[in-house]
CSV table of C-alpha atoms and ligand atoms in Angstrom, one decimal:
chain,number,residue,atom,x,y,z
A,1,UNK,CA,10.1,13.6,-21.6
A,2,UNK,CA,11.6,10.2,-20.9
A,3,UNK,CA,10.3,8.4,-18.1
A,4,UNK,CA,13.7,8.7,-15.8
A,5,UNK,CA,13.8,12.3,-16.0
A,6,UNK,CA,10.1,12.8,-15.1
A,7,UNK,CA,10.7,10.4,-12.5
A,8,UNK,CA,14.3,12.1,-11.2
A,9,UNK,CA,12.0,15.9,-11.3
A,10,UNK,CA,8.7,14.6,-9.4
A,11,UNK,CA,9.0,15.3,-5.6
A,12,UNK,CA,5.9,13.5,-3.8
A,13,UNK,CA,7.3,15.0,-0.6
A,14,UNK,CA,7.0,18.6,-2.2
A,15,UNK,CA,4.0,17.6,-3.6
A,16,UNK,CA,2.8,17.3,0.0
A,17,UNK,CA,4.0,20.2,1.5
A,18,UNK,CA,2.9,22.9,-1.4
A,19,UNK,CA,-0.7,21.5,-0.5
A,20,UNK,CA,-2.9,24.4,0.5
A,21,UNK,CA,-6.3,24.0,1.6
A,22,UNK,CA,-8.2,26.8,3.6
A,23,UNK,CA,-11.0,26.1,6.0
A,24,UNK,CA,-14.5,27.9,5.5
A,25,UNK,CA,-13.3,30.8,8.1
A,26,UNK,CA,-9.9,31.0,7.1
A,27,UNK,CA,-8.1,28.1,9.0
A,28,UNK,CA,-5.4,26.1,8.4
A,29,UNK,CA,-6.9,23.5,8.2
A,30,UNK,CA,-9.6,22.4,5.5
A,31,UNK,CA,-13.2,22.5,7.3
A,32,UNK,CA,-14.9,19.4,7.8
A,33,UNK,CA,-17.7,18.4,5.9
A,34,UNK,CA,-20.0,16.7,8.4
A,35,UNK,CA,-23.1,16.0,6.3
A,36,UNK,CA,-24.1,12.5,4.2
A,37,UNK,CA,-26.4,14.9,2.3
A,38,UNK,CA,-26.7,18.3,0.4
A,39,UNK,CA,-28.7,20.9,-1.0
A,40,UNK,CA,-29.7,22.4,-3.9
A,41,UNK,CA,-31.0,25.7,-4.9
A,42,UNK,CA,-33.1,24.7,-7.9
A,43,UNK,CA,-34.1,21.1,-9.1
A,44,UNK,CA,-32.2,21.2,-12.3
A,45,UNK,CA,-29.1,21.4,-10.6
A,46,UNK,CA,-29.5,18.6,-8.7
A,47,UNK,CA,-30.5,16.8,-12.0
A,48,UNK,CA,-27.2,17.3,-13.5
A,49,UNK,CA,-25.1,16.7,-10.8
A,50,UNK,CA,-26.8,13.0,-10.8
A,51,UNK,CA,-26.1,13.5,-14.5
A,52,UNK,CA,-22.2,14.1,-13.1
A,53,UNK,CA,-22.1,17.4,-15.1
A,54,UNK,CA,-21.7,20.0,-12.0
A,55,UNK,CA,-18.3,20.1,-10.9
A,56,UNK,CA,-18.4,21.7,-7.7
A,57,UNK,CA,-21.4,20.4,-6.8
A,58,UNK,CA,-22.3,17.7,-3.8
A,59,UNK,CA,-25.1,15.1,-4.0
A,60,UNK,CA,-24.5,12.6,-1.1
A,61,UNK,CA,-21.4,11.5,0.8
A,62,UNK,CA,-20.8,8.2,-0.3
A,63,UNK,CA,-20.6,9.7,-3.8
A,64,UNK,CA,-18.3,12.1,-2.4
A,65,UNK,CA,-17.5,15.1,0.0
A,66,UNK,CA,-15.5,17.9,0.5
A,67,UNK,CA,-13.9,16.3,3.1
A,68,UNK,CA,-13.3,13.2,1.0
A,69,UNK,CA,-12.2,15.4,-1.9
A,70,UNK,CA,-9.3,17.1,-0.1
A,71,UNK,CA,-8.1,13.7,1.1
A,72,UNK,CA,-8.4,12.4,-2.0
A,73,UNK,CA,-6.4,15.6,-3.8
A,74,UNK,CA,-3.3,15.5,-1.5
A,75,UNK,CA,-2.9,11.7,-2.4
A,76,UNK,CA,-3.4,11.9,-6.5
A,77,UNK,CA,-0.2,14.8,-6.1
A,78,UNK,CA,1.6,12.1,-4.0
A,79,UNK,CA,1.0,9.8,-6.5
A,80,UNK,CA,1.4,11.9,-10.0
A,81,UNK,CA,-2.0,11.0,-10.9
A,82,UNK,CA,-4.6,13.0,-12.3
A,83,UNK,CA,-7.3,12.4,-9.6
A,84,UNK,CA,-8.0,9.6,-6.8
A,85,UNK,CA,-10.8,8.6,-4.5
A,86,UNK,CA,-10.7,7.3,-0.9
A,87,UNK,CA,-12.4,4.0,0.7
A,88,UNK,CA,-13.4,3.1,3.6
A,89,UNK,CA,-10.5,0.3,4.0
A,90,UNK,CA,-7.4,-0.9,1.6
A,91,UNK,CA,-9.2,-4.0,1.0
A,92,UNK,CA,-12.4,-1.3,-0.1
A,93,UNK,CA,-10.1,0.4,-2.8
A,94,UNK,CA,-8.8,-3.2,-4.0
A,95,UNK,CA,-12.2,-4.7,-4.6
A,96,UNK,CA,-13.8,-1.9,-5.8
A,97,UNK,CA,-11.3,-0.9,-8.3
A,98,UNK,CA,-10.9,-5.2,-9.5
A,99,UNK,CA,-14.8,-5.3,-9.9
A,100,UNK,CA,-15.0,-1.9,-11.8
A,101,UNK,CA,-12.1,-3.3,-14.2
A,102,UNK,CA,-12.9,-6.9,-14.7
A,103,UNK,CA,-16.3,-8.8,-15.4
A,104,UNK,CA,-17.2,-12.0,-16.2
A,105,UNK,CA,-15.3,-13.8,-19.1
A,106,UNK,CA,-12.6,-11.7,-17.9
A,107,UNK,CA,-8.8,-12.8,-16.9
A,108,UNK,CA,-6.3,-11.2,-14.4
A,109,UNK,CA,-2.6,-11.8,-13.9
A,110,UNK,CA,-1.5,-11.5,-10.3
A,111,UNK,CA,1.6,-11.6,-8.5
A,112,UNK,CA,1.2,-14.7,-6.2
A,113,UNK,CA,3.1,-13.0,-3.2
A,114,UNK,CA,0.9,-10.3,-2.4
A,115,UNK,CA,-1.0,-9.4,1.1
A,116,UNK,CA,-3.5,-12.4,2.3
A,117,UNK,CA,-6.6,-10.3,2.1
A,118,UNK,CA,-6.2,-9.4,-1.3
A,119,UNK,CA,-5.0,-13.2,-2.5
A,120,UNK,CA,-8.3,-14.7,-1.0
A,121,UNK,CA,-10.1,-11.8,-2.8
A,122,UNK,CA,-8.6,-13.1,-6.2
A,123,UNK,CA,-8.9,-16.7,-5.5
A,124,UNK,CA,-12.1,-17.5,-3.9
A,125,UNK,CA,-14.2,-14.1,-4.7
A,126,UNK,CA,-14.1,-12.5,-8.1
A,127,UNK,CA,-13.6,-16.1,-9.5
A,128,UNK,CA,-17.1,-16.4,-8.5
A,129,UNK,CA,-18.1,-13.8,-10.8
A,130,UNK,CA,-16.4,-15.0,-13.5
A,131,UNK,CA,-13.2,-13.7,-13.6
A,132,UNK,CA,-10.1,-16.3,-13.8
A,133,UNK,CA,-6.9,-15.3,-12.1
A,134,UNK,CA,-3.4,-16.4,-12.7
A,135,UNK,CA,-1.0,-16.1,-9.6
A,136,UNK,CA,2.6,-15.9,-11.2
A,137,UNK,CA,5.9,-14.8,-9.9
A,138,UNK,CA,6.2,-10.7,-11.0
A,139,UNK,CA,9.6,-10.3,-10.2
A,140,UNK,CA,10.1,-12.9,-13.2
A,141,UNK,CA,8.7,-10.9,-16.4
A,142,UNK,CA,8.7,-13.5,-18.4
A,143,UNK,CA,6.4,-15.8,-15.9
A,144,UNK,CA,4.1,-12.6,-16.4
A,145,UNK,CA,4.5,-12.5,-20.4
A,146,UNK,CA,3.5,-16.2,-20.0
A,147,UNK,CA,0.3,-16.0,-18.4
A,148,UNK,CA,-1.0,-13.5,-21.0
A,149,UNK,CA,-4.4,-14.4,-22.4
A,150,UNK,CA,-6.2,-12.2,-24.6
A,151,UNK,CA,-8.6,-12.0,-22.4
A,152,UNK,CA,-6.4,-10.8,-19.8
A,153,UNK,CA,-7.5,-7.4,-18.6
A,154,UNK,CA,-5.4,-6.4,-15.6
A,155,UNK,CA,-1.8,-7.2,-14.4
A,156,UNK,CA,-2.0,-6.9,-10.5
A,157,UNK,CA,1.0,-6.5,-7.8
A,158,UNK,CA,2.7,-5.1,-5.1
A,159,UNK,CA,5.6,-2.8,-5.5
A,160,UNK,CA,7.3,-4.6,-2.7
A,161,UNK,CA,5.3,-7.7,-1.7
A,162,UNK,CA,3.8,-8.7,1.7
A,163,UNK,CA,4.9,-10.2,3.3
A,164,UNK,CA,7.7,-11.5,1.5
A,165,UNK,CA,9.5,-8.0,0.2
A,166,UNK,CA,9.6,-9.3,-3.3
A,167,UNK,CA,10.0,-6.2,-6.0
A,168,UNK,CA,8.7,-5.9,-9.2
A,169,UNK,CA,9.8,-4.2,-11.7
A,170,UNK,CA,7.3,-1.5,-12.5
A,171,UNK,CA,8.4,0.2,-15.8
A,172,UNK,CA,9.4,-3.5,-17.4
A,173,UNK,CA,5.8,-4.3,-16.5
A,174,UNK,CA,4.3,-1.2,-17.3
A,175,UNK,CA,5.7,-1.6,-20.9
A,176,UNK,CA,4.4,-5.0,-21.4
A,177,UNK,CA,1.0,-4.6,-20.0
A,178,UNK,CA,0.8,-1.3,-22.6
A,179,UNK,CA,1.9,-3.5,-25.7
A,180,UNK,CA,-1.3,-5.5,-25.1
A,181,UNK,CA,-3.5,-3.1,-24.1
A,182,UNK,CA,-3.2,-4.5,-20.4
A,183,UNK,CA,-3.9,-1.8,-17.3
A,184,UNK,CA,-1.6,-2.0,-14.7
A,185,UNK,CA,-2.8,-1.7,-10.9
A,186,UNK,CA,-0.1,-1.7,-8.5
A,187,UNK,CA,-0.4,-1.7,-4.5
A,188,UNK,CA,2.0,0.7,-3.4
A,189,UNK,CA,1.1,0.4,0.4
A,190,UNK,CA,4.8,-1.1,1.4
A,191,UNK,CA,6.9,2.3,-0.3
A,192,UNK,CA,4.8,5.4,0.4
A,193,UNK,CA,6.8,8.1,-1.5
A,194,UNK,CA,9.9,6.0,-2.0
A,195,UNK,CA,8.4,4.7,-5.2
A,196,UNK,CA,5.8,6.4,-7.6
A,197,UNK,CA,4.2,3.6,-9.3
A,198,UNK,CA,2.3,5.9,-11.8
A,199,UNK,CA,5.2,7.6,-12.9
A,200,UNK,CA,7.0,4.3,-13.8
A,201,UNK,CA,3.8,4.0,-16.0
A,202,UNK,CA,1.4,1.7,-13.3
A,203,UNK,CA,-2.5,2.8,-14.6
A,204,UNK,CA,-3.6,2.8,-11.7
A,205,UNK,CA,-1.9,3.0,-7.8
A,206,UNK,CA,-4.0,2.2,-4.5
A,207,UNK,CA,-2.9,2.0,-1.0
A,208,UNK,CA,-4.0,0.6,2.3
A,209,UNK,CA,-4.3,4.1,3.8
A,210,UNK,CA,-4.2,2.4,7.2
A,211,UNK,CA,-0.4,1.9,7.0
A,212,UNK,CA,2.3,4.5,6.8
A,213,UNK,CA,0.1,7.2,5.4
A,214,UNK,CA,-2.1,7.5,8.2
A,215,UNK,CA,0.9,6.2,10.5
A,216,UNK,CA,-1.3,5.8,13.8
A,217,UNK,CA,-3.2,2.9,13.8
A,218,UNK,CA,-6.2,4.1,14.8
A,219,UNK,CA,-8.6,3.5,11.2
A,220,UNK,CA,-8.4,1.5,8.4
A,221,UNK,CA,-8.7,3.5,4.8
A,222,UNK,CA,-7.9,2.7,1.2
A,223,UNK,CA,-7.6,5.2,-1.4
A,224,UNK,CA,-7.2,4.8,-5.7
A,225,UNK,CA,-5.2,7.2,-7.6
A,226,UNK,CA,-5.6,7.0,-11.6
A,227,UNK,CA,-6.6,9.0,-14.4
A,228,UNK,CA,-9.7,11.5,-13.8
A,229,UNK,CA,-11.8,9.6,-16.2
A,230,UNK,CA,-11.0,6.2,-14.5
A,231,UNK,CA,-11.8,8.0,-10.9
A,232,UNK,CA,-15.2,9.4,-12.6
A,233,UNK,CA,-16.0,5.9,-13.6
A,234,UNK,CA,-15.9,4.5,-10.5
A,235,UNK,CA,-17.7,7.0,-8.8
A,236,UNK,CA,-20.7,7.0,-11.6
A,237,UNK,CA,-24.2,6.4,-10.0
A,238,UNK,CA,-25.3,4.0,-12.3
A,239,UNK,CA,-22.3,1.5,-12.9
A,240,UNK,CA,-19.1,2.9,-10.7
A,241,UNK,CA,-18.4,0.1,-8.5
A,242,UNK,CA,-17.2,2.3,-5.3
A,243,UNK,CA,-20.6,3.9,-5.3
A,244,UNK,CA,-22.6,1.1,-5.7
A,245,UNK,CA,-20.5,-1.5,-3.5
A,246,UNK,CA,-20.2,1.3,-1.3
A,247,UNK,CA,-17.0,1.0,1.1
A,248,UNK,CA,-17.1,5.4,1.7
A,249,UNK,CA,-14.3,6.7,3.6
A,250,UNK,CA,-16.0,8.6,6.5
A,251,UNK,CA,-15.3,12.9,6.4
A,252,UNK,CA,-14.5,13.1,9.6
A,253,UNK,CA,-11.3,10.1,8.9
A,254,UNK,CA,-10.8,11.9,5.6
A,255,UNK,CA,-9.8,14.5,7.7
A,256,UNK,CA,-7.8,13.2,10.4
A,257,UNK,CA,-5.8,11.1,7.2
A,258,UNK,CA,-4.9,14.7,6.1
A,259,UNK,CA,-3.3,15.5,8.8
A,260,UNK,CA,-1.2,12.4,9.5
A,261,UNK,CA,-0.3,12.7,5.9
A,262,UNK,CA,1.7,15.8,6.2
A,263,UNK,CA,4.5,14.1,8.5
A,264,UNK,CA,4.7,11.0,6.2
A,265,UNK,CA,8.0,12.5,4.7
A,266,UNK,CA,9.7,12.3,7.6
A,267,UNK,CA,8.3,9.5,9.1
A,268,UNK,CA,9.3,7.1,6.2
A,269,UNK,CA,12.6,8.6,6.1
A,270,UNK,CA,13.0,7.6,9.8
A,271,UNK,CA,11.4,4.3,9.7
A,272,UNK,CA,14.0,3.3,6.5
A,273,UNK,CA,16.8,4.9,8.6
A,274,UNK,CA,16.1,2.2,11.5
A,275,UNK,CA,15.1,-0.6,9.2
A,276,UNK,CA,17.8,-0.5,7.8
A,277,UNK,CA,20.5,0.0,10.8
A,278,UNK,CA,18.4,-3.4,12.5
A,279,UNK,CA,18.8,-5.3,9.2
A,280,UNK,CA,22.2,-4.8,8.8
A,281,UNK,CA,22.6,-5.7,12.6
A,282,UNK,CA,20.8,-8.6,12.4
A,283,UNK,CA,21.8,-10.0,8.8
A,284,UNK,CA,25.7,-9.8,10.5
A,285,UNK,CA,24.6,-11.6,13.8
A,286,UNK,CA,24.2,-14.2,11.1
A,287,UNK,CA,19.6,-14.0,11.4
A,288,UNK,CA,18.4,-14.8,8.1
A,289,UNK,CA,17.7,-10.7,7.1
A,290,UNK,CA,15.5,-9.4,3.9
A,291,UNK,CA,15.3,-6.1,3.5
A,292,UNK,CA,15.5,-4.4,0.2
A,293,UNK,CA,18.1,-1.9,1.4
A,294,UNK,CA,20.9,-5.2,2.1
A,295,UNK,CA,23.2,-5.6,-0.9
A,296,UNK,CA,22.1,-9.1,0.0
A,297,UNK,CA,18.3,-8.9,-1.1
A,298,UNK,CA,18.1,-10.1,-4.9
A,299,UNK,CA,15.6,-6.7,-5.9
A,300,UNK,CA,18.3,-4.2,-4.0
A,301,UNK,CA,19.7,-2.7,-7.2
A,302,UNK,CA,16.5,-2.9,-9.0
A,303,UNK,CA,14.9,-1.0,-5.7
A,304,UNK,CA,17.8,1.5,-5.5
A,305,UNK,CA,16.7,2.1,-9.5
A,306,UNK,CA,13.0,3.5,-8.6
A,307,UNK,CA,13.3,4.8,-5.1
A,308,UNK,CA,13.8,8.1,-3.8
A,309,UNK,CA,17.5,8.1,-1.7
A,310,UNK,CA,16.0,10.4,0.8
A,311,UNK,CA,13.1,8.1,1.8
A,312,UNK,CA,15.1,4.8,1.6
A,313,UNK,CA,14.0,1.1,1.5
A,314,UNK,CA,10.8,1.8,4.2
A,315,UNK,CA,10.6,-0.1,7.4
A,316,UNK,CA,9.2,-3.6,6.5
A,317,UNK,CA,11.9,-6.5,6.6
A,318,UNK,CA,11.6,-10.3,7.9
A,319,UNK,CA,13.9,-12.8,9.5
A,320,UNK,CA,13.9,-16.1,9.2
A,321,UNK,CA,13.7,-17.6,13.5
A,322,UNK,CA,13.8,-21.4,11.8
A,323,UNK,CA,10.6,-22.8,13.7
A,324,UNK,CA,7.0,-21.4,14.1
A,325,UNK,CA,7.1,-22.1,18.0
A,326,UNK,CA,10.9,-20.3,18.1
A,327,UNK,CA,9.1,-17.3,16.7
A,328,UNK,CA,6.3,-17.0,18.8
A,329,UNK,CA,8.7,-17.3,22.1
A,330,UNK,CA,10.7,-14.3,20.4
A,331,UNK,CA,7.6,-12.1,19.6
A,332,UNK,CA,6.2,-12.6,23.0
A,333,UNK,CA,9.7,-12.2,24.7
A,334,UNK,CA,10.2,-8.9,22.6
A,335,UNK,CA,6.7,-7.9,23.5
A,336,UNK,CA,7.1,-8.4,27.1
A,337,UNK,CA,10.3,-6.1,26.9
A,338,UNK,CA,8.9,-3.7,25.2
A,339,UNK,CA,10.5,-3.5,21.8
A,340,UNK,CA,7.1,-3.3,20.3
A,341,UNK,CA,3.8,-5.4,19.9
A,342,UNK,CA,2.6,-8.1,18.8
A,343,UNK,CA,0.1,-7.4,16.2
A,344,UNK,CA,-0.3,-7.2,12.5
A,345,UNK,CA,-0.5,-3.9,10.2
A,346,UNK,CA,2.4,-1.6,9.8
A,347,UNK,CA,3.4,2.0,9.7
A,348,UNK,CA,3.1,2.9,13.7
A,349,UNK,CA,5.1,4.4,16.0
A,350,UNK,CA,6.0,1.3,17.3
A,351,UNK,CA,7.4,-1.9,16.1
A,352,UNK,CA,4.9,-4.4,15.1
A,353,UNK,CA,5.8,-8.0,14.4
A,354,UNK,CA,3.9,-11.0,13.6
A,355,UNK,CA,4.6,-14.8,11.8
A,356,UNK,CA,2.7,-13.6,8.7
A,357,UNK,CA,1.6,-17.9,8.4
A,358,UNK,CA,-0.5,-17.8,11.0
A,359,UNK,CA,-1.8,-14.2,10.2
A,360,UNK,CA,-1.8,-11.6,7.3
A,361,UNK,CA,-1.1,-14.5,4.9
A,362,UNK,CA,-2.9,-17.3,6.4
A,363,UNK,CA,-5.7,-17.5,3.7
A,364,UNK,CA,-3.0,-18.5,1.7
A,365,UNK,CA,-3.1,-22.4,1.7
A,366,UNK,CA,0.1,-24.1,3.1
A,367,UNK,CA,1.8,-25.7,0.4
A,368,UNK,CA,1.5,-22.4,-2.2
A,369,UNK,CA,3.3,-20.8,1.1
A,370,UNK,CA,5.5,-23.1,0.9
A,371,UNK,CA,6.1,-23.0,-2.7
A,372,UNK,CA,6.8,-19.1,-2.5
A,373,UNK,CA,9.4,-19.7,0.3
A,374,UNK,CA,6.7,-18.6,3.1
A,375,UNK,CA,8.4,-20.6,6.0
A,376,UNK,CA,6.9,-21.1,9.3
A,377,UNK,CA,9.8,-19.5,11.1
A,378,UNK,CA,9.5,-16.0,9.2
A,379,UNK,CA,8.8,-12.9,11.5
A,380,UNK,CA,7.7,-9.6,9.4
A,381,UNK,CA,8.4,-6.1,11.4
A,382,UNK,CA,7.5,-3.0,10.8
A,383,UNK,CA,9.7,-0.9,12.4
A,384,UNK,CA,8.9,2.1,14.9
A,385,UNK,CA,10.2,5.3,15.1
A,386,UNK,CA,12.3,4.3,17.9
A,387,UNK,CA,14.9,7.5,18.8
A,388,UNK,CA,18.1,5.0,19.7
A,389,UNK,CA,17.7,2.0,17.5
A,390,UNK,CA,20.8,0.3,18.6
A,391,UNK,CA,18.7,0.5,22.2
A,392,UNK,CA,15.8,-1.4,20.4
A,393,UNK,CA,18.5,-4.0,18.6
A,394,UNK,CA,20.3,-4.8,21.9
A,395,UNK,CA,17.3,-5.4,23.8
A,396,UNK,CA,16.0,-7.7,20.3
A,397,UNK,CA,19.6,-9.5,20.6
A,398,UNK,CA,18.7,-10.3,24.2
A,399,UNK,CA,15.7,-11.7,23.5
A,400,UNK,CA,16.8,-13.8,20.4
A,401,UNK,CA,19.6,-15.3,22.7
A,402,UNK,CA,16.8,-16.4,25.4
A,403,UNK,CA,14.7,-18.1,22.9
A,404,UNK,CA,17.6,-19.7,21.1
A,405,UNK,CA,17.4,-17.6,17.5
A,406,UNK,CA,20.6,-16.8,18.4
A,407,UNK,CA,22.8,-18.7,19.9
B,1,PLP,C1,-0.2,-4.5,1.0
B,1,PLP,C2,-1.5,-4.4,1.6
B,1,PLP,N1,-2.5,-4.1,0.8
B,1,PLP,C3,-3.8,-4.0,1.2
B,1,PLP,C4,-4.2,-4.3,2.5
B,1,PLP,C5,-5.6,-4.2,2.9
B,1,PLP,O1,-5.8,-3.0,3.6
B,1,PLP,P1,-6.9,-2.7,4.7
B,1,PLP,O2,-6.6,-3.6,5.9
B,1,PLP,O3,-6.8,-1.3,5.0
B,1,PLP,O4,-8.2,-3.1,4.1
B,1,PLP,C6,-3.2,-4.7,3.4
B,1,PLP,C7,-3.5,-5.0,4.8
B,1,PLP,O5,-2.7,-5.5,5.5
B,1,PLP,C8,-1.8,-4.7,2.9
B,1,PLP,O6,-0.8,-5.1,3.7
């Protein structure tokens, strides 16, 4: 089956809403597994599951839990992978799936517009180990194709980038990466169920569970979706580098993700819907606008080629206020008036903005921000749920009037 078919026939909003987990009495909802430890009825079961040949059986929690295992279910069938395993943060599932793949000697390509967290990772951590990283440009294939070394191991990106919205062309990278025996990890955190990395052939998808998926801003969670032998590796007592590094999503969170999950259809397709209603406001009150849903964004046919129509472009897009100081007088102003807060992350109810220089992307040293067209003046949003957007915009126009954005 080509790829586009399988791709055109995969629902992960169905895939969502077939899930069917019962609790231990018959409830709707899966019980909660609130132990860190479990017992065995004879000594030679508990050998083998340390062995990791009892399917069914628990050892310890930050091996894994029921709890943890339902989580972890409902966001492989999101994803179209065979298995996946949840952490304790985004940056958790990042780390330890980068220090499972790549030792010392070994090389990674990255995208060089990716979220700050994880660029610090790759530049001043795992180099430390050994491992050499390349930032290059990913919407540019051949700036990947370039920084191929045989020694290369994993191509790393972001579906859409933070903070600048870049998009990469999964499938095109997916196709090189295969042809020399590259994996492919993508970041999907930015396009919950819009995009499916894995079934644009991405090895290996992971999210920052702390966004849109849990959608309330009350945890931080990661989670890796890949093959089952890749998620079995991880997880292996003796050399998986989630159990030993040990970043365990908690069974009680586990849980409450599960729940927030279920509405994720509907809130993505509600967060695109006033994304993209603000963008095109702003982009025609002449604010320099990127969102991936504006004809005007250079990725918007390549977007429109993997997403799902129904779930749109998501709700992240920037604008350019000119100065740093313009922008913090605007994100204060629009703070004090209530269009949202001022604060990093993304995915809640309410609009959150911040000037991703002097936050999420401030471990990434001035001039490479200015090389990748970071400017001081750039405001990300992730935009709420508001009910009446056009409300929200007005009260935003006001604001950008006061401070001088707009004149
Ligand atoms: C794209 C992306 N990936 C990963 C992370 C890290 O996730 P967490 O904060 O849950 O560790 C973030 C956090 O902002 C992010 O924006």
């Amino acid at each position: 089956m080509t790829i586009k078919i399988k791709y055109t026939m995969f629902n992960p909003a169905n895939e969502i809403q077939d899930l069917q987990f019962f609790g231990e009495f018959g409830g709707v909802n899966p019980s909660v597994s609130d132990s860190s430890t479990y017992t065995f009825l004879s000594a030679k079961t508990m050998f083998d599951t340390f062995e990791g040949n009892t399917d069914g059986c628990y050892l310890y929690s930050r091996h894994s839990s029921p709890s943890n295992l339902y989580l972890a279910e409902a966001l492989a069938k999101m994803e179209g992978t065979e298995a996946a395993h949840v952490c304790s943060s985004g940056m958790g599932a990042i780390t330890g799936t980068l220090m499972h793949l790549c030792k010392s000697g070994d090389h990674i390509v990255s995208s060089r517009t990716i979220y700050g967290g994880t660029y610090a990772f790759l530049k001043n951590f795992i180099t430390g180990f050994g491992v050499s990283v390349d930032f290059v440009d990913s919407t540019k294939i051949q700036s990947i194709k370039n920084a191929i070394r045989p020694d290369t191991k994993v191509i790393y990106l972001e579906t859409v980038s933070n903070p600048l919205l870049e998009v990469s062309d999964i499938e095109e990278v997916s196709k090189l990466a295969k042809q020399h025996g590259i994996l492919l990890v993508v970041d999907n955190t930015f396009s919950p169920l819009s995009i499916s990395p894995a079934m644009l052939g991405a090895d290996i998808v992971i999210h920052s569970l702390t966004k849109y998926i849990n959608g309330s801003s009350d945890t931080v969670g990661g989670v890796i979706c890949g093959s089952s032998d890749f998620i079995n590796d991880i997880k292996n007592v003796n050399n998986g580098a989630c159990m030993l590094l040990g970043a365990t999503m908690d069974s009680l969170r586990a849980s409450s993700i599960l729940k927030n999950l279920r509405t994720l259809p509907i809130r993505m397709q509600k967060h695109s819907e006033n994304a993209l209603k603000l963008a095109e406001l702003l982009e025609a009150d002449g604010i320099k606008t990127v969102y991936p849903g504006l004809a005007s964004h250079p990725s918007h046919e390549l977007f429109k080629k993997m997403y799902r129509k129904e779930i749109g472009f998501s709700g992240m897009l920037t604008i350019d206020a000119g100065l740093l100081e313009k922008a913090n007088a605007l994100m204060e102003m629009m703070q004090e008036n209530n269009v949202g807060y001022l604060a990093v992350s993304l995915g809640f109810y309410k609009t959150l903005f911040s000037a991703p220089g002097t936050s999420t992307s401030s471990e990434i040293p001035l001039e490479e921000q200015k090389e990748m067209g970071l400017t001081d003046g750039l405001i990300r949003f992730s935009i709420g749920l508001d009910h009446d957007i056009e409300r929200t915009y007005n009260i935003i126009k006001e604001c950008m009037k006061k401070t001088g954005v707009l004149s």
